[in-house]
Amino acid sequence: MPTVGFIYPDHAAEDDYPFAERLLGYRFSLPVEHIYGTDLHAVPELLDLGSEKRLAEGATLLAKHEPDAVVWACTSGSFVYRWDGAHEQVAKLAAAAGKPASSTSFAFVRAAQKLGLERVAVAASYPDDVAKLFVEFLGNGGIEIVAMSSEGIDTAAEVGRLSPEAVVELAVGHDHPYADAVLIPDTAMRTLGVINTIEERLGKPVLTANQVTIWEGLRLVGELPESDELGALFRCH
């Protein structure tokens, strides 16, 4: 069975991954291992969270699952390194794991490219200074941001406690008429169960952190299954 291992920071919405296994008919193994730091959405703490030492620890924890690829399942802990630094981060993770590797930030760029998105709206849970770094990262990936909102939520734990209804309203409330899609960049937010609801409300695709992270991992192992449960990204192959 194809196996993608995910390094997930602390605890918040990691149950999206076994949920995805079920939605994909248990054709893939998507094990999650945790590394621990702070869950604060602040630049110094995020740089520490995504450090080479911590990700190497995550790769070691994943080794028992014998993954075919590994993904750093943290958007802010990757884009905070900015474009070149995030490439270096992934290269060091691949070396530590001995497997192909990626991160959620690159997953967003590649998923947007797959859907042919040119202009997007960003509905971020982060404080404004952190959200702006995500916008910068997307811009380096050739994506135009026509609107950005930042909810100013300081910790991942708080994000993980958002209700499904609140997640839907976050996405719908921060759309923009010129946006081809809405992007929701926090892996601490449970989104897999509401993606189709959001897309129906918006009338356009939505890309969420855990969705694109799983898609990116499956892309790395050469497996891109179709699913009616996980939004336009999983219906486009």
Coordinates of C-alpha atoms in Angstrom, one line a residue:
M1 CA 0.0 0.0 0.0
P2 CA 1.4 3.4 -0.9
T3 CA 2.4 5.2 2.3
V4 CA 2.9 8.9 2.9
G5 CA 4.2 10.0 6.3
F6 CA 3.3 13.4 7.7
I7 CA 5.2 15.4 10.3
Y8 CA 2.5 17.4 12.2
P9 CA 3.3 20.0 14.8
D10 CA 1.7 19.5 18.3
H11 CA -2.0 18.7 18.2
A12 CA -5.0 20.4 16.6
A13 CA -6.6 18.9 13.5
E14 CA -4.5 15.8 12.8
D15 CA -7.6 13.7 12.7
D16 CA -8.1 15.1 9.2
Y17 CA -5.5 12.5 8.0
P18 CA -7.3 9.3 9.1
F19 CA -10.5 10.9 7.9
A20 CA -8.8 11.3 4.5
E21 CA -7.8 7.6 4.6
R22 CA -11.4 6.7 5.0
L23 CA -12.6 9.1 2.3
L24 CA -10.0 7.6 -0.1
G25 CA -11.3 4.1 0.6
Y26 CA -8.3 3.0 2.7
R27 CA -6.2 2.7 -0.5
F28 CA -3.4 4.7 1.1
S29 CA -1.7 4.8 4.4
L30 CA -1.3 8.3 5.8
P31 CA 0.5 8.0 9.2
V32 CA 1.1 11.1 11.3
E33 CA 3.9 11.7 13.8
H34 CA 4.1 14.7 16.0
I35 CA 6.9 17.1 16.8
Y36 CA 6.5 19.6 19.7
G37 CA 7.5 23.2 20.1
T38 CA 5.2 26.1 20.6
D39 CA 1.9 26.4 18.7
L40 CA 2.2 30.2 18.7
H41 CA 1.8 31.9 15.3
A42 CA 4.8 34.1 15.7
V43 CA 7.9 34.2 13.4
P44 CA 10.7 33.3 15.9
E45 CA 8.7 30.4 17.3
L46 CA 7.7 29.2 13.8
L47 CA 11.4 29.3 12.7
D48 CA 12.2 27.0 15.6
L49 CA 9.3 24.7 14.9
G50 CA 10.4 24.1 11.3
S51 CA 14.1 23.8 12.1
E52 CA 16.3 21.1 10.7
K53 CA 16.7 19.4 14.1
R54 CA 12.9 19.1 14.7
L55 CA 12.1 17.9 11.2
A56 CA 14.9 15.3 11.4
E57 CA 13.2 14.1 14.7
G58 CA 9.9 13.8 12.8
A59 CA 11.6 11.8 10.0
T60 CA 13.0 9.4 12.6
L61 CA 9.6 8.9 14.1
L62 CA 8.0 8.2 10.7
A63 CA 10.7 5.6 9.8
K64 CA 8.8 2.8 11.4
H65 CA 5.9 3.3 9.0
E66 CA 8.3 2.8 6.0
P67 CA 6.8 5.8 4.1
D68 CA 7.4 6.2 0.4
A69 CA 7.5 10.0 0.9
V70 CA 7.3 12.5 3.8
V71 CA 5.6 15.9 4.1
W72 CA 6.1 18.6 6.7
A73 CA 2.4 19.3 7.4
C74 CA 2.7 22.9 8.6
T75 CA 2.1 25.9 6.4
S76 CA 3.4 28.6 8.6
G77 CA 6.4 26.5 9.7
S78 CA 7.5 26.3 6.1
F79 CA 6.6 29.6 4.4
V80 CA 8.2 31.5 7.3
Y81 CA 11.5 30.4 5.9
R82 CA 10.6 32.2 2.7
W83 CA 11.0 30.8 -0.8
D84 CA 14.7 29.8 -0.9
G85 CA 14.8 28.8 2.8
A86 CA 11.7 26.6 2.3
H87 CA 13.4 24.8 -0.5
E88 CA 16.4 24.2 1.7
Q89 CA 14.1 23.0 4.5
V90 CA 12.6 20.4 2.3
A91 CA 15.9 19.2 0.9
K92 CA 17.2 18.7 4.4
L93 CA 14.1 16.8 5.3
A94 CA 14.4 14.5 2.3
A95 CA 18.0 13.8 3.3
A96 CA 17.1 13.0 6.8
A97 CA 14.2 10.7 5.7
G98 CA 15.9 9.2 2.7
K99 CA 12.7 9.8 0.9
P100 CA 11.1 12.4 -1.4
A101 CA 9.8 15.3 0.8
S102 CA 7.8 18.4 0.6
S103 CA 5.8 20.8 2.8
T104 CA 2.4 22.3 2.9
S105 CA 3.5 25.7 1.5
F106 CA 4.8 24.1 -1.7
A107 CA 1.6 21.9 -1.7
F108 CA -0.4 25.1 -2.0
V109 CA 1.6 26.4 -5.0
R110 CA 1.5 23.1 -6.8
A111 CA -2.2 22.5 -6.2
A112 CA -3.0 26.0 -7.5
Q113 CA -0.9 25.3 -10.6
K114 CA -2.7 22.0 -11.1
L115 CA -6.1 23.8 -11.1
G116 CA -4.8 26.6 -13.3
L117 CA -5.4 29.3 -10.7
E118 CA -4.0 32.7 -11.4
R119 CA -5.7 34.9 -8.8
V120 CA -6.7 33.8 -5.3
A121 CA -8.1 35.2 -2.1
V122 CA -6.4 34.1 1.2
A123 CA -8.5 33.5 4.3
A124 CA -5.8 33.2 7.0
S125 CA -6.3 32.4 10.6
Y126 CA -2.9 33.9 11.5
P127 CA -1.9 37.3 12.7
D128 CA -1.4 39.8 9.9
D129 CA 2.4 39.7 9.9
V130 CA 2.5 35.9 9.5
A131 CA -0.3 36.0 6.9
K132 CA 1.7 38.4 4.8
L133 CA 4.6 36.0 4.6
F134 CA 2.2 33.4 3.1
V135 CA 1.1 36.0 0.5
E136 CA 4.8 36.7 -0.3
F137 CA 5.4 32.9 -0.7
L138 CA 2.5 32.5 -3.1
G139 CA 3.7 35.4 -5.1
N140 CA 7.1 33.8 -5.5
G141 CA 5.2 30.8 -6.8
G142 CA 3.6 32.9 -9.5
I143 CA 0.2 33.3 -7.9
E144 CA -1.5 36.7 -7.7
I145 CA -3.3 37.5 -4.4
V146 CA -6.3 39.7 -4.9
A147 CA -7.5 39.8 -1.3
M148 CA -6.0 38.7 2.1
S149 CA -7.7 38.5 5.4
S150 CA -6.1 37.6 8.7
E151 CA -8.2 36.5 11.7
G152 CA -5.4 37.2 14.2
I153 CA -5.7 33.9 16.0
D154 CA -2.5 33.5 18.0
T155 CA -2.3 29.7 18.5
A156 CA -2.9 26.5 16.6
A157 CA -4.9 25.1 19.5
E158 CA -7.4 28.0 19.2
V159 CA -7.7 27.3 15.4
G160 CA -8.3 23.6 16.1
R161 CA -11.3 24.5 18.2
L162 CA -13.2 26.3 15.4
S163 CA -16.5 24.7 14.6
P164 CA -17.2 23.4 11.1
E165 CA -19.7 26.3 10.7
A166 CA -17.0 28.8 11.6
V167 CA -14.6 27.4 9.1
V168 CA -17.2 27.6 6.4
E169 CA -18.0 31.2 7.2
L170 CA -14.3 32.1 7.4
A171 CA -13.9 30.9 3.8
V172 CA -17.1 32.3 2.4
G173 CA -16.7 35.6 4.2
H174 CA -13.3 36.3 2.7
D175 CA -13.9 35.5 -1.0
H176 CA -13.3 38.1 -3.6
P177 CA -15.1 38.5 -7.0
Y178 CA -11.9 38.4 -8.9
A179 CA -10.5 35.4 -7.2
D180 CA -10.4 32.0 -9.0
A181 CA -10.3 30.3 -5.6
V182 CA -10.1 30.8 -1.9
L183 CA -7.0 29.5 0.0
I184 CA -7.2 28.6 3.8
P185 CA -3.6 28.0 4.9
D186 CA -3.6 26.5 8.4
T187 CA -3.1 22.7 9.0
A188 CA -4.5 23.3 12.5
M189 CA -7.9 23.9 11.0
R190 CA -10.3 20.9 10.4
T191 CA -11.5 21.4 6.8
L192 CA -11.8 18.1 5.0
G193 CA -15.4 17.6 6.2
V194 CA -16.5 21.0 4.9
I195 CA -14.6 21.5 1.6
N196 CA -17.5 20.5 -0.6
T197 CA -19.9 22.7 1.4
I198 CA -17.5 25.7 1.0
E199 CA -17.2 25.1 -2.7
E200 CA -20.9 24.9 -3.2
R201 CA -21.3 28.2 -1.3
L202 CA -18.6 29.9 -3.2
G203 CA -19.2 28.4 -6.7
K204 CA -15.4 28.1 -7.0
P205 CA -12.6 25.9 -5.7
V206 CA -11.2 26.1 -2.2
L207 CA -7.8 24.9 -1.3
T208 CA -7.2 24.0 2.4
A209 CA -4.0 23.2 4.2
N210 CA -4.6 19.5 5.1
Q211 CA -6.3 18.9 1.7
V212 CA -3.3 20.1 -0.3
T213 CA -0.8 18.5 2.1
I214 CA -2.4 15.1 1.5
W215 CA -2.6 15.7 -2.2
E216 CA 1.1 16.7 -2.4
G217 CA 2.2 13.6 -0.5
L218 CA 0.2 11.4 -2.9
R219 CA 1.7 13.3 -5.8
L220 CA 5.2 12.5 -4.5
V221 CA 4.4 8.8 -4.6
G222 CA 2.8 9.0 -8.1
E223 CA -0.7 8.4 -6.8
L224 CA -3.4 11.0 -7.5
P225 CA -6.8 9.4 -6.8
E226 CA -10.0 11.0 -7.7
S227 CA -12.6 11.6 -5.0
D228 CA -15.9 13.4 -4.8
E229 CA -15.4 14.1 -1.1
L230 CA -12.3 16.4 -1.1
G231 CA -13.1 19.3 -3.4
A232 CA -12.1 20.3 -6.9
L233 CA -8.5 19.4 -6.4
F234 CA -9.3 15.7 -6.1
R235 CA -11.7 15.8 -9.0
C236 CA -9.4 17.3 -11.6
H237 CA -7.2 14.3 -12.5

